[in-house]
PDB file of C-alpha atoms in Angstrom:
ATOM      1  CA  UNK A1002      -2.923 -12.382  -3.414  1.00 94.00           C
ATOM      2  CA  UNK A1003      -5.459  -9.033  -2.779  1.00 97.00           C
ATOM      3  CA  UNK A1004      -8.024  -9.598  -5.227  1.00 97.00           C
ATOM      4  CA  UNK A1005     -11.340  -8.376  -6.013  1.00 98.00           C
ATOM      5  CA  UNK A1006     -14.099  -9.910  -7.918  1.00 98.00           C
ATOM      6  CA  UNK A1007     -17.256  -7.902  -9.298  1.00 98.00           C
ATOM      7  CA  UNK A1008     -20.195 -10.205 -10.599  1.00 98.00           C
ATOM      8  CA  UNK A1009     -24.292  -9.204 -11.306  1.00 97.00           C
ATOM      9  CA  UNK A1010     -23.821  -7.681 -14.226  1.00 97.00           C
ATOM     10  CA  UNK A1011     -26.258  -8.383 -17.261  1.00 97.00           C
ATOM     11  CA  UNK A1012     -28.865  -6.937 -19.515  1.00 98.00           C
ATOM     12  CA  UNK A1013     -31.656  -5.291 -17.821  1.00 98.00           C
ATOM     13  CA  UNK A1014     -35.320  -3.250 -19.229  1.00 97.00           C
ATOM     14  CA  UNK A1015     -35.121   0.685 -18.737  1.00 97.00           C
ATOM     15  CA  UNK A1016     -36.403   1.111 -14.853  1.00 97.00           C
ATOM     16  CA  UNK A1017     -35.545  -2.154 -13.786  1.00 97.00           C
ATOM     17  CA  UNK A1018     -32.957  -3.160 -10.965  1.00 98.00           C
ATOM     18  CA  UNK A1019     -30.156  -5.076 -10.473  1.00 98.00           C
ATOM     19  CA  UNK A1020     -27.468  -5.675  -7.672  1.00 98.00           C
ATOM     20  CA  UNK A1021     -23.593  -5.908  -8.355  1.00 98.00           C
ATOM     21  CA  UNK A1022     -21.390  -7.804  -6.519  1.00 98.00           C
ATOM     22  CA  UNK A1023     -17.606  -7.368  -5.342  1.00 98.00           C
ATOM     23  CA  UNK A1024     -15.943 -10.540  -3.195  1.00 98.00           C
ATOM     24  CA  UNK A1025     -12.673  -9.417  -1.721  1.00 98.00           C
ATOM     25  CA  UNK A1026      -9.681 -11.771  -0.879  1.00 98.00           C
ATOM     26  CA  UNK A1027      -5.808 -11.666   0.122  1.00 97.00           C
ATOM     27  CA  UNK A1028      -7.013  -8.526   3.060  1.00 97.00           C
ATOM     28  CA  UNK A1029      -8.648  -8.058   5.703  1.00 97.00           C
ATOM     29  CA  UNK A1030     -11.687  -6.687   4.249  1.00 98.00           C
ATOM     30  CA  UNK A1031     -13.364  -4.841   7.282  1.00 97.00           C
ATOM     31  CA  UNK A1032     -10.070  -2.808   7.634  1.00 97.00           C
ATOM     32  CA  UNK A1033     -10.564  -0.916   4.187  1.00 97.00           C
ATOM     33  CA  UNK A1034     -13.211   1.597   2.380  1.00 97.00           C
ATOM     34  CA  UNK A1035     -14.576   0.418  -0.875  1.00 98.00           C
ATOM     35  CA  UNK A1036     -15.889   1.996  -3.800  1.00 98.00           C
ATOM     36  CA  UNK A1037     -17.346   1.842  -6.733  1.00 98.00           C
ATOM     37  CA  UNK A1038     -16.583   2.968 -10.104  1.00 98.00           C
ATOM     38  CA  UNK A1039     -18.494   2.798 -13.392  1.00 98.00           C
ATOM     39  CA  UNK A1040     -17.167   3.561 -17.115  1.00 98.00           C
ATOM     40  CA  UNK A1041     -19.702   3.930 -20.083  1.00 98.00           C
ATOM     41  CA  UNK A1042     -18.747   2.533 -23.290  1.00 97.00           C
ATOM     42  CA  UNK A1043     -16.099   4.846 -24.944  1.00 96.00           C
ATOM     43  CA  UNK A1044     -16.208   7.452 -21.660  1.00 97.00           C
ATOM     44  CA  UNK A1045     -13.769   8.232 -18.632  1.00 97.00           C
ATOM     45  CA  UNK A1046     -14.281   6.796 -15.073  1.00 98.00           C
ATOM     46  CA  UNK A1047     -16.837   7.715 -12.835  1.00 97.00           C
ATOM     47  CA  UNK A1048     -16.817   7.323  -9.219  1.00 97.00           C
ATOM     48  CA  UNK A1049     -20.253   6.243  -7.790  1.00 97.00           C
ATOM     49  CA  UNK A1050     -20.299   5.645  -4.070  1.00 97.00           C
ATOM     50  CA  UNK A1051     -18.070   4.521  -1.182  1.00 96.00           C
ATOM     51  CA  UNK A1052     -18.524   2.690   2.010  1.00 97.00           C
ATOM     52  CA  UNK A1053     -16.509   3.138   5.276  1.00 96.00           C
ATOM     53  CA  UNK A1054     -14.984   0.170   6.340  1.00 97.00           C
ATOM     54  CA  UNK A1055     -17.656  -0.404   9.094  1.00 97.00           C
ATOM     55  CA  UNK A1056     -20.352  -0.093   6.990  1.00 96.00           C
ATOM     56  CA  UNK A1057     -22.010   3.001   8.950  1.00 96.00           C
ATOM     57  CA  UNK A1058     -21.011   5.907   6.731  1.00 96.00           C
ATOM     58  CA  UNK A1059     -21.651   5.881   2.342  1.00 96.00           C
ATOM     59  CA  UNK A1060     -21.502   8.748   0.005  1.00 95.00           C
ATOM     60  CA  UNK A1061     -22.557   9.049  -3.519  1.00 95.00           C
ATOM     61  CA  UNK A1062     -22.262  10.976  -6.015  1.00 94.00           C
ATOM     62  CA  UNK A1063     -25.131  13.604  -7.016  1.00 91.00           C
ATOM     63  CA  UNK A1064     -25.800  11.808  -9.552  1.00 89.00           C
ATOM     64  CA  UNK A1065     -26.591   8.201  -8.405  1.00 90.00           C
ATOM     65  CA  UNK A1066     -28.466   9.678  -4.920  1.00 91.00           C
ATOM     66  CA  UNK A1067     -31.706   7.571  -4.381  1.00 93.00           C
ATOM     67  CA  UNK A1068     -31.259   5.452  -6.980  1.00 96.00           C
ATOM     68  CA  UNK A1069     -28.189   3.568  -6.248  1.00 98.00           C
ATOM     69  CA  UNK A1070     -27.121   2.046  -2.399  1.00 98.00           C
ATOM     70  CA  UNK A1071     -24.157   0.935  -1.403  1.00 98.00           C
ATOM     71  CA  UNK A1072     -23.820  -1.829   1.195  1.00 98.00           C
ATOM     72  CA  UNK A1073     -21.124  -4.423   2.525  1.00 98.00           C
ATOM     73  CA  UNK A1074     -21.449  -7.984   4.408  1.00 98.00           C
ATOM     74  CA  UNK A1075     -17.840  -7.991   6.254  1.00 98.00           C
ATOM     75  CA  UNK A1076     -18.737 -12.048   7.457  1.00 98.00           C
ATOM     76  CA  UNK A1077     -18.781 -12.187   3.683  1.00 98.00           C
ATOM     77  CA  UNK A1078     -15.798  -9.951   2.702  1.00 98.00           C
ATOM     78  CA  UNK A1079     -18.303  -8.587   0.141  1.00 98.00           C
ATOM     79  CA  UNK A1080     -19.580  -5.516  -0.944  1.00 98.00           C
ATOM     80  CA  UNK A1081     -22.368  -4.726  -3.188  1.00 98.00           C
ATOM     81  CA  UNK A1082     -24.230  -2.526  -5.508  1.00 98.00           C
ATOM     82  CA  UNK A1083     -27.954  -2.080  -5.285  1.00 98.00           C
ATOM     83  CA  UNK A1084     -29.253  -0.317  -8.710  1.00 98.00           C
ATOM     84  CA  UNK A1085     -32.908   0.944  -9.210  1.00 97.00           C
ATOM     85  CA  UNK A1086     -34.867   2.580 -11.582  1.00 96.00           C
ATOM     86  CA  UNK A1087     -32.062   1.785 -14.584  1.00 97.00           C
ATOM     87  CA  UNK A1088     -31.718   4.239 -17.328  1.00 96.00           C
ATOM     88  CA  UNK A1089     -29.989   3.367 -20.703  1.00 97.00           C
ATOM     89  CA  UNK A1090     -27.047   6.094 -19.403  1.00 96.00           C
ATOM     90  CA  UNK A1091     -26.463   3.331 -16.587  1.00 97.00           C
ATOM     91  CA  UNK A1092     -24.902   1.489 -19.687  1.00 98.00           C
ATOM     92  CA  UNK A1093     -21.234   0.668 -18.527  1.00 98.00           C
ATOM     93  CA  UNK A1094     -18.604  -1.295 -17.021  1.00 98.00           C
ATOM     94  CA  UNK A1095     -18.847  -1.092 -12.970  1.00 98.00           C
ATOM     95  CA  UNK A1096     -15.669  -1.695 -10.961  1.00 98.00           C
ATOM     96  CA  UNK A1097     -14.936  -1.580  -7.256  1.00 98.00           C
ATOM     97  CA  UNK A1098     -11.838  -0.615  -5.782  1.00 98.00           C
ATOM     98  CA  UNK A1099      -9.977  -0.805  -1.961  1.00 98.00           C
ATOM     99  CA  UNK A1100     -10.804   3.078  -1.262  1.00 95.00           C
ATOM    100  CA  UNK A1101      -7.464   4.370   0.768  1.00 94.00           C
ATOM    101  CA  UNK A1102      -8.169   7.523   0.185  1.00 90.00           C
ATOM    102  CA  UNK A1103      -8.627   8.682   3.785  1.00 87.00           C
ATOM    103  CA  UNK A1104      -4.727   7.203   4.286  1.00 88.00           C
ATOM    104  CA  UNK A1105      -3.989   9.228   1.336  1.00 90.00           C
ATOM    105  CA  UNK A1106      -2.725   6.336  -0.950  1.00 92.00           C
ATOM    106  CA  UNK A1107      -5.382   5.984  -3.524  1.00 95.00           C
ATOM    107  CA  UNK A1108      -7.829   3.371  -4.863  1.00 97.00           C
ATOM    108  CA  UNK A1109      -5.359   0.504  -4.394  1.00 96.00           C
ATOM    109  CA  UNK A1110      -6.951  -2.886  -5.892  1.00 98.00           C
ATOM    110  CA  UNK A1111      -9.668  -2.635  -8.638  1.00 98.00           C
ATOM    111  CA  UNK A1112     -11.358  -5.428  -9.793  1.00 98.00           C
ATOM    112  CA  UNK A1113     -11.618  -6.689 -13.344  1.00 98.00           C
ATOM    113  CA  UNK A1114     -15.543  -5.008 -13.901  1.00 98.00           C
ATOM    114  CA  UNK A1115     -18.531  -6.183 -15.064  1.00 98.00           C
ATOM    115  CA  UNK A1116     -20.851  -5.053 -17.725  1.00 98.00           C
ATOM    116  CA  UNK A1117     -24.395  -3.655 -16.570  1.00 98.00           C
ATOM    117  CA  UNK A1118     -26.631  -2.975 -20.404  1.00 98.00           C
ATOM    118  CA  UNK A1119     -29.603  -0.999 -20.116  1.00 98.00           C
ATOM    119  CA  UNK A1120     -31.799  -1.438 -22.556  1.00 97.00           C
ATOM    120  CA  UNK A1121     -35.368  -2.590 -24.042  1.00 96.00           C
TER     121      UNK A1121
ATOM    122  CA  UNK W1367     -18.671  19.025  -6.966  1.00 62.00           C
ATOM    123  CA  UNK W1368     -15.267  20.468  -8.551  1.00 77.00           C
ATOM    124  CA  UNK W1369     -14.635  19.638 -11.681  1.00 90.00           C
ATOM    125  CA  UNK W1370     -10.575  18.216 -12.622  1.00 96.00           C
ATOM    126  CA  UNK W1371      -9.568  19.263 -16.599  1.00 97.00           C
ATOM    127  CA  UNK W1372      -7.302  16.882 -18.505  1.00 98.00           C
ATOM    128  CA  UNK W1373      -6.157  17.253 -22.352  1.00 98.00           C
ATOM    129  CA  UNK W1374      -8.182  14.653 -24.055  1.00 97.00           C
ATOM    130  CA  UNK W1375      -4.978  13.339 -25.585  1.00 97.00           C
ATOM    131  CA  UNK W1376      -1.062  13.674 -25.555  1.00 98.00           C
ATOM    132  CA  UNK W1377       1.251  12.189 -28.659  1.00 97.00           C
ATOM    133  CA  UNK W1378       4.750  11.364 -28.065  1.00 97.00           C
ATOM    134  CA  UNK W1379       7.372   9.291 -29.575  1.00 97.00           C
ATOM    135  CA  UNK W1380       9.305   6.517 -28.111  1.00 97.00           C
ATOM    136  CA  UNK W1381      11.967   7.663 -25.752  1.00 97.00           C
ATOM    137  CA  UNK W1382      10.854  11.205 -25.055  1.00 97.00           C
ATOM    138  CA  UNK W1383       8.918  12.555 -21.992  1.00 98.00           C
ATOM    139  CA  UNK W1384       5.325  12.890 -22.012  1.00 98.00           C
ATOM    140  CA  UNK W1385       3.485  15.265 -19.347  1.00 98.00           C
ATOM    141  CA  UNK W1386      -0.098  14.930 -18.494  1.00 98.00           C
ATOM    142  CA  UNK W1387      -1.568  17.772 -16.705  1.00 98.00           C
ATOM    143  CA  UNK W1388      -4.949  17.639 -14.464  1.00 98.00           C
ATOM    144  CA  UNK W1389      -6.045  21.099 -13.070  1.00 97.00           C
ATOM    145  CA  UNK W1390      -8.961  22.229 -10.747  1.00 95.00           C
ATOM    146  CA  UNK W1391      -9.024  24.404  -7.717  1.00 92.00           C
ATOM    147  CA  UNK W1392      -9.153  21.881  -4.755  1.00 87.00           C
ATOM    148  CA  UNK W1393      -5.808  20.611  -5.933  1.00 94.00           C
ATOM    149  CA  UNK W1394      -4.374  23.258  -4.374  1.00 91.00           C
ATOM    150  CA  UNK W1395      -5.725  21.657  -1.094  1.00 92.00           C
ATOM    151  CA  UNK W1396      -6.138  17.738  -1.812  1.00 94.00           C
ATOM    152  CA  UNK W1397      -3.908  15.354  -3.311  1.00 96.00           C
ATOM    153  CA  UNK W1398      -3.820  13.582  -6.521  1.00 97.00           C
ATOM    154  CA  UNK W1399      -3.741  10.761  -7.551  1.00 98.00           C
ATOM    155  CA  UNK W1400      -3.265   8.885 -11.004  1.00 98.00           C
ATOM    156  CA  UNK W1401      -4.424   5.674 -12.432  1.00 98.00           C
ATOM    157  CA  UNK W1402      -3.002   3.935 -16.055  1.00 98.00           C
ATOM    158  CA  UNK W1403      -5.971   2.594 -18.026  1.00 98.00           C
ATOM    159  CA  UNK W1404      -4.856  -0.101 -20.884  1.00 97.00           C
ATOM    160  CA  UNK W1405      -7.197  -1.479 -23.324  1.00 94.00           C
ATOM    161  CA  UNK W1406      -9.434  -3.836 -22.192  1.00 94.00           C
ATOM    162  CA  UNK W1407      -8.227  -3.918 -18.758  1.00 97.00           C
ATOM    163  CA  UNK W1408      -9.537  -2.384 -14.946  1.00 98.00           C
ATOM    164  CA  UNK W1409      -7.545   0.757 -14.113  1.00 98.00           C
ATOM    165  CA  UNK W1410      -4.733   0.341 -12.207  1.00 98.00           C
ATOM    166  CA  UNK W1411      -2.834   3.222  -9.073  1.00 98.00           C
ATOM    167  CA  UNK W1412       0.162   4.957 -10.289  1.00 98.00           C
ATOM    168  CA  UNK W1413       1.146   7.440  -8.473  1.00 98.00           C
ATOM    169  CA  UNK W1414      -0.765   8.952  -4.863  1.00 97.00           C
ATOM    170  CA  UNK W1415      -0.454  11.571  -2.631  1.00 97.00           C
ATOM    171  CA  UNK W1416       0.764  13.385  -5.696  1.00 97.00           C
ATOM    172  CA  UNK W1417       3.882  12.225  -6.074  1.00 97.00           C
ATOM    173  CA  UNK W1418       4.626   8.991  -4.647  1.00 97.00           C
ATOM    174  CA  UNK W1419       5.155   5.719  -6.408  1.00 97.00           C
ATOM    175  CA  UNK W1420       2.931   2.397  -5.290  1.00 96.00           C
ATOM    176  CA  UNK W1421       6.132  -0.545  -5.610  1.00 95.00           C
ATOM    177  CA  UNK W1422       5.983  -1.948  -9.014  1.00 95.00           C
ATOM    178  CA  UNK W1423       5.722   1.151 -10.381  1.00 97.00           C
ATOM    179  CA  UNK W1424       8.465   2.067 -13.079  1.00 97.00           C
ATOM    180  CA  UNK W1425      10.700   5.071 -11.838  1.00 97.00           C
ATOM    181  CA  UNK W1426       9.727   6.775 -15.171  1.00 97.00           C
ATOM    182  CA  UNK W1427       6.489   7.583 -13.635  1.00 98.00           C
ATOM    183  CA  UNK W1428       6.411  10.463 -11.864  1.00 98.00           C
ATOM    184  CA  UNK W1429       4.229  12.844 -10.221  1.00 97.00           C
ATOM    185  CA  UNK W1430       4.411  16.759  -9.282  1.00 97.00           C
ATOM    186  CA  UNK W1431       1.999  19.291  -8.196  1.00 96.00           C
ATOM    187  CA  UNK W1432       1.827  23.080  -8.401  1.00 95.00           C
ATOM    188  CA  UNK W1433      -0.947  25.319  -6.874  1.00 94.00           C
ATOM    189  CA  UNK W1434      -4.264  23.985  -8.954  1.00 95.00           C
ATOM    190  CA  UNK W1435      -2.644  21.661 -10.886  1.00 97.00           C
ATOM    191  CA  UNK W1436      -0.793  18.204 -11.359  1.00 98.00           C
ATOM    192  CA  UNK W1437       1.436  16.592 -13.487  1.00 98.00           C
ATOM    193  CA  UNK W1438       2.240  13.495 -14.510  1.00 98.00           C
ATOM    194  CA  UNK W1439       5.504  12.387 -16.255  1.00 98.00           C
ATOM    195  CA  UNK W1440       6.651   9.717 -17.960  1.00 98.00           C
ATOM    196  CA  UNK W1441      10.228   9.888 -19.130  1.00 97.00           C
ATOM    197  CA  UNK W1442      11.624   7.692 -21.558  1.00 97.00           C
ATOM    198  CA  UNK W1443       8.543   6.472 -22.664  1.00 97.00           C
ATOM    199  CA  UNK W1444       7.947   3.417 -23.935  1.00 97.00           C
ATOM    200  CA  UNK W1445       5.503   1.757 -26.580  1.00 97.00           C
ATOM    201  CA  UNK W1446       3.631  -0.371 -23.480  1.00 96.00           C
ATOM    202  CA  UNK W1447       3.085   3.004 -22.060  1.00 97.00           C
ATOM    203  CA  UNK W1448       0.231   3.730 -24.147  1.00 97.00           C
ATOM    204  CA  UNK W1449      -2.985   3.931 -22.156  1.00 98.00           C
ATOM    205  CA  UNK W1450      -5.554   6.061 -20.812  1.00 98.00           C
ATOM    206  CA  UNK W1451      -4.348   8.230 -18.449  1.00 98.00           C
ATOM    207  CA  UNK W1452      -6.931   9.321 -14.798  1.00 98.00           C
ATOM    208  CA  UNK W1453      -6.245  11.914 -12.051  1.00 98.00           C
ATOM    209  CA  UNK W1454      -8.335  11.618  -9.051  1.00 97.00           C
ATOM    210  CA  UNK W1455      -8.831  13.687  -6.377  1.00 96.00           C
ATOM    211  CA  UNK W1456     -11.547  14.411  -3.395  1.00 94.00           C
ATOM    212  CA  UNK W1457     -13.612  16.819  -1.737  1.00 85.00           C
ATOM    213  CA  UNK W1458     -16.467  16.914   0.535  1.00 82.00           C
ATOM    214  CA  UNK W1459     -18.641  15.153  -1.588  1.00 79.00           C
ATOM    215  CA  UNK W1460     -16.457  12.588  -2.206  1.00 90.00           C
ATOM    216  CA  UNK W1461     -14.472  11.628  -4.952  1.00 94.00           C
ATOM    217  CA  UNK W1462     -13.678  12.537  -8.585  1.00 95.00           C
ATOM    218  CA  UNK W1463     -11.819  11.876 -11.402  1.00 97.00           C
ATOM    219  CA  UNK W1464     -10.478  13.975 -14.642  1.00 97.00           C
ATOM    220  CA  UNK W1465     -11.885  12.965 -17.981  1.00 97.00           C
ATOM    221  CA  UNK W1466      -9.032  11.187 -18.887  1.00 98.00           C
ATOM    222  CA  UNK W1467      -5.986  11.648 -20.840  1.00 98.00           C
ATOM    223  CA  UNK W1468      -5.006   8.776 -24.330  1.00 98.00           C
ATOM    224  CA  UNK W1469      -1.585   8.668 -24.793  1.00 98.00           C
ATOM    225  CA  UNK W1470      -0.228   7.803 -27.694  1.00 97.00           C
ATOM    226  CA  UNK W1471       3.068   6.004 -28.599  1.00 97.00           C
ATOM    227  CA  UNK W1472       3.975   7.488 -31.913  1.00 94.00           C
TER     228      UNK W1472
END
């Protein structure tokens, strides 16, 4: 069974940092992309980063450059979130997803979330 | 980055088709994708490459695109069906998703 697991989450002061988890099972996890996704309370999805499958290559979007880095332990089949300098509009719901984007057959497997809170 | 426009919300009742809609320009080069939202729950694929149904889909899902925009439709529709609708697309920057679409099961 592909699964995907996200853990880290918790309540954290404006400015401080956290790091997000995501253990993969049921695939060969240095094959794929990942990604990850965050929803605010109420909001739509918004993507965040990916990783190649390798590890070498990560892109983010404009808003989460230099704050936010994106890494992956493939011995570990896990990939992870590094957060810094946390703002209360970090407030949401972070997901990661098998990116097979580049195969042209969409974000796959998402994991069930977990809740990052910003906030004094 | 591009920007993809949804309608914040479609109504329909039981049985009848609903279409979703997701415009921008780079859909006239890039594929979209779509991903069903329920409450409480992780979004899940629907359709990708614009049109094409992961298995386990429901063949009342479907997926079309013309020039800069997609649509999805959902014929027959049916009271589970209501969710939170997401198209997705890329470009050079990387990915990006439409605000998202509620339907509602009248």
């Amino acid at each position: 069974q592909v699964h995907l697991v996200e853990s880290g989450g918790g309540l954290v002061k404006p400015g401080g940092s956290l790091r997000l988890s995501c253990a993969a099972s049921g695939f060969t996890f240095s094959d794929y992309q990942m990604t990850w996704i965050r929803q605010a309370p109420g909001k739509g999805l918004e993507w965040i980063s990916y990783i190649t499958s390798s590890g070498s290559y990560a892109n983010y979007a404009d808003s989460m450059k230099g704050r936010f880095t994106i890494s992956r332990d493939n011995a570990k089949n896990s990939l992870y979130l590094q957060m810094n300098s946390l703002r209360a509009e970090d407030t949401a719901v972070y997901y990661c997803a098998r990116d097979r984007l580049s195969a042209h057959e969409g974000m796959d497997v998402w994991g069930q979330g977990t809740t990052v809170t910003v906030s004094s | 980055s591009y920007e993809l426009a949804q309608p914040p919300s479609v109504s329909v009742s039981p049985g009848q088709t609903a279409r979703i809609t997701c415009s921008g320009d780079a859909l006239a080069k890039q594929y979209a994708y779509w991903y069903q939202q329920k409450p409480g729950q992780a979004p899940s694929l629907l359709i990708y490459k614009d049109s094409e149904r992961p298995s386990g889909i429901p063949e009342r899902f479907s997926g079309s695109s013309s020039g800069t925009t997609v649509t999805l439709t959902i014929s027959g529709v049916q009271a589970e069906d209501e969710a939170d609708y997401y198209c997705q697309s890329v470009d050079i920057s990387g990915r990006v998703f439409g605000g998202g679409t509620k339907l509602t099961v009248l």
